[in-house]
Amino acid sequence: MLKIAFASGDRVRVNQHFGAAEGFVLYEVSPTRTSMVGVAEFPPEAMDGNENKLGAKVAFLEGCAAVFVLAIGASAIKQLVAQGIRPIRITETDKIEDLLYDITQGMKHGGVAWIDQAMAERARPERTPDRFAAMQEEGWEG
């Protein structure tokens, strides 16, 4: 299951620039189903390079594999990638429903690099800072 976000002002189409986005819609997506799990609304922002506006948006997207946007700036890309979130820029105002279908098909059949990578990352055991301590406690038999 992947959590995917869409920058949308109408909850129907991806139609927002990340930094100036007034809304995001979150979906959980599996190969066989999709379900909306969250919506966030933000006050209108000018695309003026004000980096402070990004923090709340990046925080809301925590745990997402990707966010679909109409446009995005370099600073936002850096912050998202640091959180393990792939920004995906589209060139048209695509319907979220159509994008969700494409994602489920990519999950079923493979061959879409970012989906394959995100699913592989989710399948790996969680890497916590104390994982080495846990290994040490298990002992080493040789």
mmCIF file with all atom_site columns, C-alpha atoms in Angstrom:
data_model
loop_
_atom_site.group_PDB
_atom_site.id
_atom_site.type_symbol
_atom_site.label_atom_id
_atom_site.label_alt_id
_atom_site.label_comp_id
_atom_site.label_asym_id
_atom_site.label_entity_id
_atom_site.label_seq_id
_atom_site.pdbx_PDB_ins_code
_atom_site.Cartn_x
_atom_site.Cartn_y
_atom_site.Cartn_z
_atom_site.occupancy
_atom_site.B_iso_or_equiv
_atom_site.pdbx_formal_charge
_atom_site.auth_seq_id
_atom_site.auth_comp_id
_atom_site.auth_asym_id
_atom_site.auth_atom_id
_atom_site.pdbx_PDB_model_num
ATOM 1   C CA . MET A 1 1   ? 0.000   0.000   0.000   1.00 0.00 ? 1   MET A CA 1
ATOM 2   C CA . LEU A 1 2   ? 1.321   3.420   -0.948  1.00 0.00 ? 2   LEU A CA 1
ATOM 3   C CA . LYS A 1 3   ? 0.181   6.793   0.333   1.00 0.00 ? 3   LYS A CA 1
ATOM 4   C CA . ILE A 1 4   ? -0.031  9.295   -2.527  1.00 0.00 ? 4   ILE A CA 1
ATOM 5   C CA . ALA A 1 5   ? -0.836  13.024  -2.399  1.00 0.00 ? 5   ALA A CA 1
ATOM 6   C CA . PHE A 1 6   ? -2.259  15.324  -5.044  1.00 0.00 ? 6   PHE A CA 1
ATOM 7   C CA . ALA A 1 7   ? -2.010  19.135  -5.045  1.00 0.00 ? 7   ALA A CA 1
ATOM 8   C CA . SER A 1 8   ? -5.591  20.069  -5.817  1.00 0.00 ? 8   SER A CA 1
ATOM 9   C CA . GLY A 1 9   ? -7.874  22.997  -5.210  1.00 0.00 ? 9   GLY A CA 1
ATOM 10  C CA . ASP A 1 10  ? -11.016 21.120  -6.247  1.00 0.00 ? 10  ASP A CA 1
ATOM 11  C CA . ARG A 1 11  ? -10.208 17.545  -5.100  1.00 0.00 ? 11  ARG A CA 1
ATOM 12  C CA . VAL A 1 12  ? -10.842 16.358  -8.667  1.00 0.00 ? 12  VAL A CA 1
ATOM 13  C CA . ARG A 1 13  ? -7.790  17.465  -10.664 1.00 0.00 ? 13  ARG A CA 1
ATOM 14  C CA . VAL A 1 14  ? -4.116  18.114  -9.963  1.00 0.00 ? 14  VAL A CA 1
ATOM 15  C CA . ASN A 1 15  ? -4.154  21.856  -10.547 1.00 0.00 ? 15  ASN A CA 1
ATOM 16  C CA . GLN A 1 16  ? -1.857  23.490  -7.978  1.00 0.00 ? 16  GLN A CA 1
ATOM 17  C CA . HIS A 1 17  ? 1.769   24.622  -7.687  1.00 0.00 ? 17  HIS A CA 1
ATOM 18  C CA . PHE A 1 18  ? 3.237   22.974  -4.575  1.00 0.00 ? 18  PHE A CA 1
ATOM 19  C CA . GLY A 1 19  ? 4.316   26.156  -2.796  1.00 0.00 ? 19  GLY A CA 1
ATOM 20  C CA . ALA A 1 20  ? 1.067   27.994  -3.506  1.00 0.00 ? 20  ALA A CA 1
ATOM 21  C CA . ALA A 1 21  ? -1.204  24.953  -3.116  1.00 0.00 ? 21  ALA A CA 1
ATOM 22  C CA . GLU A 1 22  ? -4.408  25.661  -1.255  1.00 0.00 ? 22  GLU A CA 1
ATOM 23  C CA . GLY A 1 23  ? -5.171  21.979  -0.868  1.00 0.00 ? 23  GLY A CA 1
ATOM 24  C CA . PHE A 1 24  ? -3.878  18.434  -0.928  1.00 0.00 ? 24  PHE A CA 1
ATOM 25  C CA . VAL A 1 25  ? -5.816  15.197  -1.182  1.00 0.00 ? 25  VAL A CA 1
ATOM 26  C CA . LEU A 1 26  ? -4.257  12.004  0.237   1.00 0.00 ? 26  LEU A CA 1
ATOM 27  C CA . TYR A 1 27  ? -5.056  8.501   -0.956  1.00 0.00 ? 27  TYR A CA 1
ATOM 28  C CA . GLU A 1 28  ? -3.936  5.067   0.125   1.00 0.00 ? 28  GLU A CA 1
ATOM 29  C CA . VAL A 1 29  ? -3.394  3.013   -2.996  1.00 0.00 ? 29  VAL A CA 1
ATOM 30  C CA . SER A 1 30  ? -3.029  -0.737  -3.397  1.00 0.00 ? 30  SER A CA 1
ATOM 31  C CA . PRO A 1 31  ? -3.039  -2.761  -6.611  1.00 0.00 ? 31  PRO A CA 1
ATOM 32  C CA . THR A 1 32  ? -6.758  -3.437  -6.167  1.00 0.00 ? 32  THR A CA 1
ATOM 33  C CA . ARG A 1 33  ? -8.224  -0.379  -4.449  1.00 0.00 ? 33  ARG A CA 1
ATOM 34  C CA . THR A 1 34  ? -7.849  3.275   -3.583  1.00 0.00 ? 34  THR A CA 1
ATOM 35  C CA . SER A 1 35  ? -9.304  5.225   -0.698  1.00 0.00 ? 35  SER A CA 1
ATOM 36  C CA . MET A 1 36  ? -9.163  8.882   0.225   1.00 0.00 ? 36  MET A CA 1
ATOM 37  C CA . VAL A 1 37  ? -7.619  9.149   3.687   1.00 0.00 ? 37  VAL A CA 1
ATOM 38  C CA . GLY A 1 38  ? -7.077  12.857  4.133   1.00 0.00 ? 38  GLY A CA 1
ATOM 39  C CA . VAL A 1 39  ? -7.585  16.378  2.898   1.00 0.00 ? 39  VAL A CA 1
ATOM 40  C CA . ALA A 1 40  ? -5.691  19.503  3.903   1.00 0.00 ? 40  ALA A CA 1
ATOM 41  C CA . GLU A 1 41  ? -6.479  23.097  3.114   1.00 0.00 ? 41  GLU A CA 1
ATOM 42  C CA . PHE A 1 42  ? -3.983  25.945  3.361   1.00 0.00 ? 42  PHE A CA 1
ATOM 43  C CA . PRO A 1 43  ? -4.475  29.714  3.099   1.00 0.00 ? 43  PRO A CA 1
ATOM 44  C CA . PRO A 1 44  ? -3.654  31.233  -0.282  1.00 0.00 ? 44  PRO A CA 1
ATOM 45  C CA . GLU A 1 45  ? 0.077   31.910  -0.681  1.00 0.00 ? 45  GLU A CA 1
ATOM 46  C CA . ALA A 1 46  ? 1.959   33.954  -3.206  1.00 0.00 ? 46  ALA A CA 1
ATOM 47  C CA . MET A 1 47  ? 4.743   32.190  -5.091  1.00 0.00 ? 47  MET A CA 1
ATOM 48  C CA . ASP A 1 48  ? 7.263   34.645  -3.693  1.00 0.00 ? 48  ASP A CA 1
ATOM 49  C CA . GLY A 1 49  ? 10.082  32.445  -2.475  1.00 0.00 ? 49  GLY A CA 1
ATOM 50  C CA . ASN A 1 50  ? 8.837   32.511  1.136   1.00 0.00 ? 50  ASN A CA 1
ATOM 51  C CA . GLU A 1 51  ? 10.249  29.205  2.378   1.00 0.00 ? 51  GLU A CA 1
ATOM 52  C CA . ASN A 1 52  ? 8.263   29.302  5.640   1.00 0.00 ? 52  ASN A CA 1
ATOM 53  C CA . LYS A 1 53  ? 5.088   28.338  3.814   1.00 0.00 ? 53  LYS A CA 1
ATOM 54  C CA . LEU A 1 54  ? 6.530   24.935  2.866   1.00 0.00 ? 54  LEU A CA 1
ATOM 55  C CA . GLY A 1 55  ? 6.967   23.401  6.329   1.00 0.00 ? 55  GLY A CA 1
ATOM 56  C CA . ALA A 1 56  ? 3.303   22.728  7.083   1.00 0.00 ? 56  ALA A CA 1
ATOM 57  C CA . LYS A 1 57  ? 2.749   21.246  3.637   1.00 0.00 ? 57  LYS A CA 1
ATOM 58  C CA . VAL A 1 58  ? 5.762   18.946  3.843   1.00 0.00 ? 58  VAL A CA 1
ATOM 59  C CA . ALA A 1 59  ? 4.707   17.883  7.364   1.00 0.00 ? 59  ALA A CA 1
ATOM 60  C CA . PHE A 1 60  ? 1.183   17.036  6.165   1.00 0.00 ? 60  PHE A CA 1
ATOM 61  C CA . LEU A 1 61  ? 2.656   14.774  3.477   1.00 0.00 ? 61  LEU A CA 1
ATOM 62  C CA . GLU A 1 62  ? 4.737   12.724  5.928   1.00 0.00 ? 62  GLU A CA 1
ATOM 63  C CA . GLY A 1 63  ? 4.664   9.053   4.990   1.00 0.00 ? 63  GLY A CA 1
ATOM 64  C CA . CYS A 1 64  ? 3.674   9.691   1.378   1.00 0.00 ? 64  CYS A CA 1
ATOM 65  C CA . ALA A 1 65  ? 5.531   7.909   -1.390  1.00 0.00 ? 65  ALA A CA 1
ATOM 66  C CA . ALA A 1 66  ? 4.809   10.704  -3.884  1.00 0.00 ? 66  ALA A CA 1
ATOM 67  C CA . VAL A 1 67  ? 3.035   13.998  -4.410  1.00 0.00 ? 67  VAL A CA 1
ATOM 68  C CA . PHE A 1 68  ? 1.645   15.007  -7.802  1.00 0.00 ? 68  PHE A CA 1
ATOM 69  C CA . VAL A 1 69  ? 1.890   18.729  -8.568  1.00 0.00 ? 69  VAL A CA 1
ATOM 70  C CA . LEU A 1 70  ? 1.444   21.078  -11.505 1.00 0.00 ? 70  LEU A CA 1
ATOM 71  C CA . ALA A 1 71  ? 4.731   22.833  -10.669 1.00 0.00 ? 71  ALA A CA 1
ATOM 72  C CA . ILE A 1 72  ? 7.270   22.887  -7.833  1.00 0.00 ? 72  ILE A CA 1
ATOM 73  C CA . GLY A 1 73  ? 10.332  24.886  -6.821  1.00 0.00 ? 73  GLY A CA 1
ATOM 74  C CA . ALA A 1 74  ? 13.813  23.620  -6.001  1.00 0.00 ? 74  ALA A CA 1
ATOM 75  C CA . SER A 1 75  ? 13.543  24.255  -2.254  1.00 0.00 ? 75  SER A CA 1
ATOM 76  C CA . ALA A 1 76  ? 10.313  22.272  -2.000  1.00 0.00 ? 76  ALA A CA 1
ATOM 77  C CA . ILE A 1 77  ? 11.858  19.424  -3.999  1.00 0.00 ? 77  ILE A CA 1
ATOM 78  C CA . LYS A 1 78  ? 14.808  19.287  -1.571  1.00 0.00 ? 78  LYS A CA 1
ATOM 79  C CA . GLN A 1 79  ? 12.544  19.208  1.474   1.00 0.00 ? 79  GLN A CA 1
ATOM 80  C CA . LEU A 1 80  ? 10.290  16.506  0.025   1.00 0.00 ? 80  LEU A CA 1
ATOM 81  C CA . VAL A 1 81  ? 13.155  14.284  -1.123  1.00 0.00 ? 81  VAL A CA 1
ATOM 82  C CA . ALA A 1 82  ? 14.745  14.590  2.339   1.00 0.00 ? 82  ALA A CA 1
ATOM 83  C CA . GLN A 1 83  ? 11.511  13.111  3.726   1.00 0.00 ? 83  GLN A CA 1
ATOM 84  C CA . GLY A 1 84  ? 11.484  10.287  1.159   1.00 0.00 ? 84  GLY A CA 1
ATOM 85  C CA . ILE A 1 85  ? 8.622   11.831  -0.838  1.00 0.00 ? 85  ILE A CA 1
ATOM 86  C CA . ARG A 1 86  ? 8.913   11.907  -4.631  1.00 0.00 ? 86  ARG A CA 1
ATOM 87  C CA . PRO A 1 87  ? 7.571   15.065  -6.250  1.00 0.00 ? 87  PRO A CA 1
ATOM 88  C CA . ILE A 1 88  ? 5.958   14.230  -9.588  1.00 0.00 ? 88  ILE A CA 1
ATOM 89  C CA . ARG A 1 89  ? 5.294   17.179  -11.851 1.00 0.00 ? 89  ARG A CA 1
ATOM 90  C CA . ILE A 1 90  ? 2.603   16.819  -14.468 1.00 0.00 ? 90  ILE A CA 1
ATOM 91  C CA . THR A 1 91  ? 2.107   19.130  -17.421 1.00 0.00 ? 91  THR A CA 1
ATOM 92  C CA . GLU A 1 92  ? -1.681  19.120  -17.625 1.00 0.00 ? 92  GLU A CA 1
ATOM 93  C CA . THR A 1 93  ? -4.414  19.315  -15.024 1.00 0.00 ? 93  THR A CA 1
ATOM 94  C CA . ASP A 1 94  ? -4.978  15.566  -14.939 1.00 0.00 ? 94  ASP A CA 1
ATOM 95  C CA . LYS A 1 95  ? -7.918  14.023  -13.120 1.00 0.00 ? 95  LYS A CA 1
ATOM 96  C CA . ILE A 1 96  ? -6.895  12.415  -9.843  1.00 0.00 ? 96  ILE A CA 1
ATOM 97  C CA . GLU A 1 97  ? -9.116  9.442   -10.702 1.00 0.00 ? 97  GLU A CA 1
ATOM 98  C CA . ASP A 1 98  ? -7.106  8.802   -13.899 1.00 0.00 ? 98  ASP A CA 1
ATOM 99  C CA . LEU A 1 99  ? -3.789  9.100   -12.068 1.00 0.00 ? 99  LEU A CA 1
ATOM 100 C CA . LEU A 1 100 ? -4.982  6.678   -9.380  1.00 0.00 ? 100 LEU A CA 1
ATOM 101 C CA . TYR A 1 101 ? -5.892  4.166   -12.090 1.00 0.00 ? 101 TYR A CA 1
ATOM 102 C CA . ASP A 1 102 ? -2.425  4.514   -13.624 1.00 0.00 ? 102 ASP A CA 1
ATOM 103 C CA . ILE A 1 103 ? -0.807  4.004   -10.207 1.00 0.00 ? 103 ILE A CA 1
ATOM 104 C CA . THR A 1 104 ? -2.834  0.848   -9.466  1.00 0.00 ? 104 THR A CA 1
ATOM 105 C CA . GLN A 1 105 ? -1.894  -0.539  -12.883 1.00 0.00 ? 105 GLN A CA 1
ATOM 106 C CA . GLY A 1 106 ? 1.760   0.255   -12.214 1.00 0.00 ? 106 GLY A CA 1
ATOM 107 C CA . MET A 1 107 ? 1.508   -1.564  -8.889  1.00 0.00 ? 107 MET A CA 1
ATOM 108 C CA . LYS A 1 108 ? -0.108  -4.613  -10.531 1.00 0.00 ? 108 LYS A CA 1
ATOM 109 C CA . HIS A 1 109 ? 2.169   -4.924  -13.534 1.00 0.00 ? 109 HIS A CA 1
ATOM 110 C CA . GLY A 1 110 ? 5.392   -3.158  -12.547 1.00 0.00 ? 110 GLY A CA 1
ATOM 111 C CA . GLY A 1 111 ? 7.593   -1.267  -14.936 1.00 0.00 ? 111 GLY A CA 1
ATOM 112 C CA . VAL A 1 112 ? 7.008   2.213   -13.496 1.00 0.00 ? 112 VAL A CA 1
ATOM 113 C CA . ALA A 1 113 ? 10.320  3.050   -11.845 1.00 0.00 ? 113 ALA A CA 1
ATOM 114 C CA . TRP A 1 114 ? 9.099   5.286   -9.009  1.00 0.00 ? 114 TRP A CA 1
ATOM 115 C CA . ILE A 1 115 ? 6.261   2.890   -8.107  1.00 0.00 ? 115 ILE A CA 1
ATOM 116 C CA . ASP A 1 116 ? 8.561   -0.150  -8.169  1.00 0.00 ? 116 ASP A CA 1
ATOM 117 C CA . GLN A 1 117 ? 11.091  1.672   -5.998  1.00 0.00 ? 117 GLN A CA 1
ATOM 118 C CA . ALA A 1 118 ? 8.465   2.936   -3.529  1.00 0.00 ? 118 ALA A CA 1
ATOM 119 C CA . MET A 1 119 ? 6.971   -0.541  -3.154  1.00 0.00 ? 119 MET A CA 1
ATOM 120 C CA . ALA A 1 120 ? 10.425  -2.053  -2.604  1.00 0.00 ? 120 ALA A CA 1
ATOM 121 C CA . GLU A 1 121 ? 11.193  0.563   0.055   1.00 0.00 ? 121 GLU A CA 1
ATOM 122 C CA . ARG A 1 122 ? 7.912   -0.152  1.848   1.00 0.00 ? 122 ARG A CA 1
ATOM 123 C CA . ALA A 1 123 ? 8.650   -3.895  1.801   1.00 0.00 ? 123 ALA A CA 1
ATOM 124 C CA . ARG A 1 124 ? 12.020  -3.492  3.551   1.00 0.00 ? 124 ARG A CA 1
ATOM 125 C CA . PRO A 1 125 ? 12.134  -3.789  7.332   1.00 0.00 ? 125 PRO A CA 1
ATOM 126 C CA . GLU A 1 126 ? 12.043  -0.407  9.018   1.00 0.00 ? 126 GLU A CA 1
ATOM 127 C CA . ARG A 1 127 ? 15.474  0.989   9.764   1.00 0.00 ? 127 ARG A CA 1
ATOM 128 C CA . THR A 1 128 ? 15.408  2.448   13.226  1.00 0.00 ? 128 THR A CA 1
ATOM 129 C CA . PRO A 1 129 ? 18.402  3.952   15.024  1.00 0.00 ? 129 PRO A CA 1
ATOM 130 C CA . ASP A 1 130 ? 18.255  1.208   17.656  1.00 0.00 ? 130 ASP A CA 1
ATOM 131 C CA . ARG A 1 131 ? 18.241  -1.672  15.158  1.00 0.00 ? 131 ARG A CA 1
ATOM 132 C CA . PHE A 1 132 ? 21.935  -2.328  15.822  1.00 0.00 ? 132 PHE A CA 1
ATOM 133 C CA . ALA A 1 133 ? 21.311  -2.553  19.567  1.00 0.00 ? 133 ALA A CA 1
ATOM 134 C CA . ALA A 1 134 ? 18.563  -5.086  18.873  1.00 0.00 ? 134 ALA A CA 1
ATOM 135 C CA . MET A 1 135 ? 20.947  -7.114  16.706  1.00 0.00 ? 135 MET A CA 1
ATOM 136 C CA . GLN A 1 136 ? 23.578  -7.055  19.437  1.00 0.00 ? 136 GLN A CA 1
ATOM 137 C CA . GLU A 1 137 ? 21.063  -8.271  22.024  1.00 0.00 ? 137 GLU A CA 1
ATOM 138 C CA . GLU A 1 138 ? 20.196  -11.221 19.781  1.00 0.00 ? 138 GLU A CA 1
ATOM 139 C CA . GLY A 1 139 ? 23.810  -12.350 20.024  1.00 0.00 ? 139 GLY A CA 1
ATOM 140 C CA . TRP A 1 140 ? 26.130  -13.684 17.420  1.00 0.00 ? 140 TRP A CA 1
ATOM 141 C CA . GLU A 1 141 ? 26.290  -17.402 16.838  1.00 0.00 ? 141 GLU A CA 1
ATOM 142 C CA . GLY A 1 142 ? 29.101  -18.595 14.649  1.00 0.00 ? 142 GLY A CA 1
#
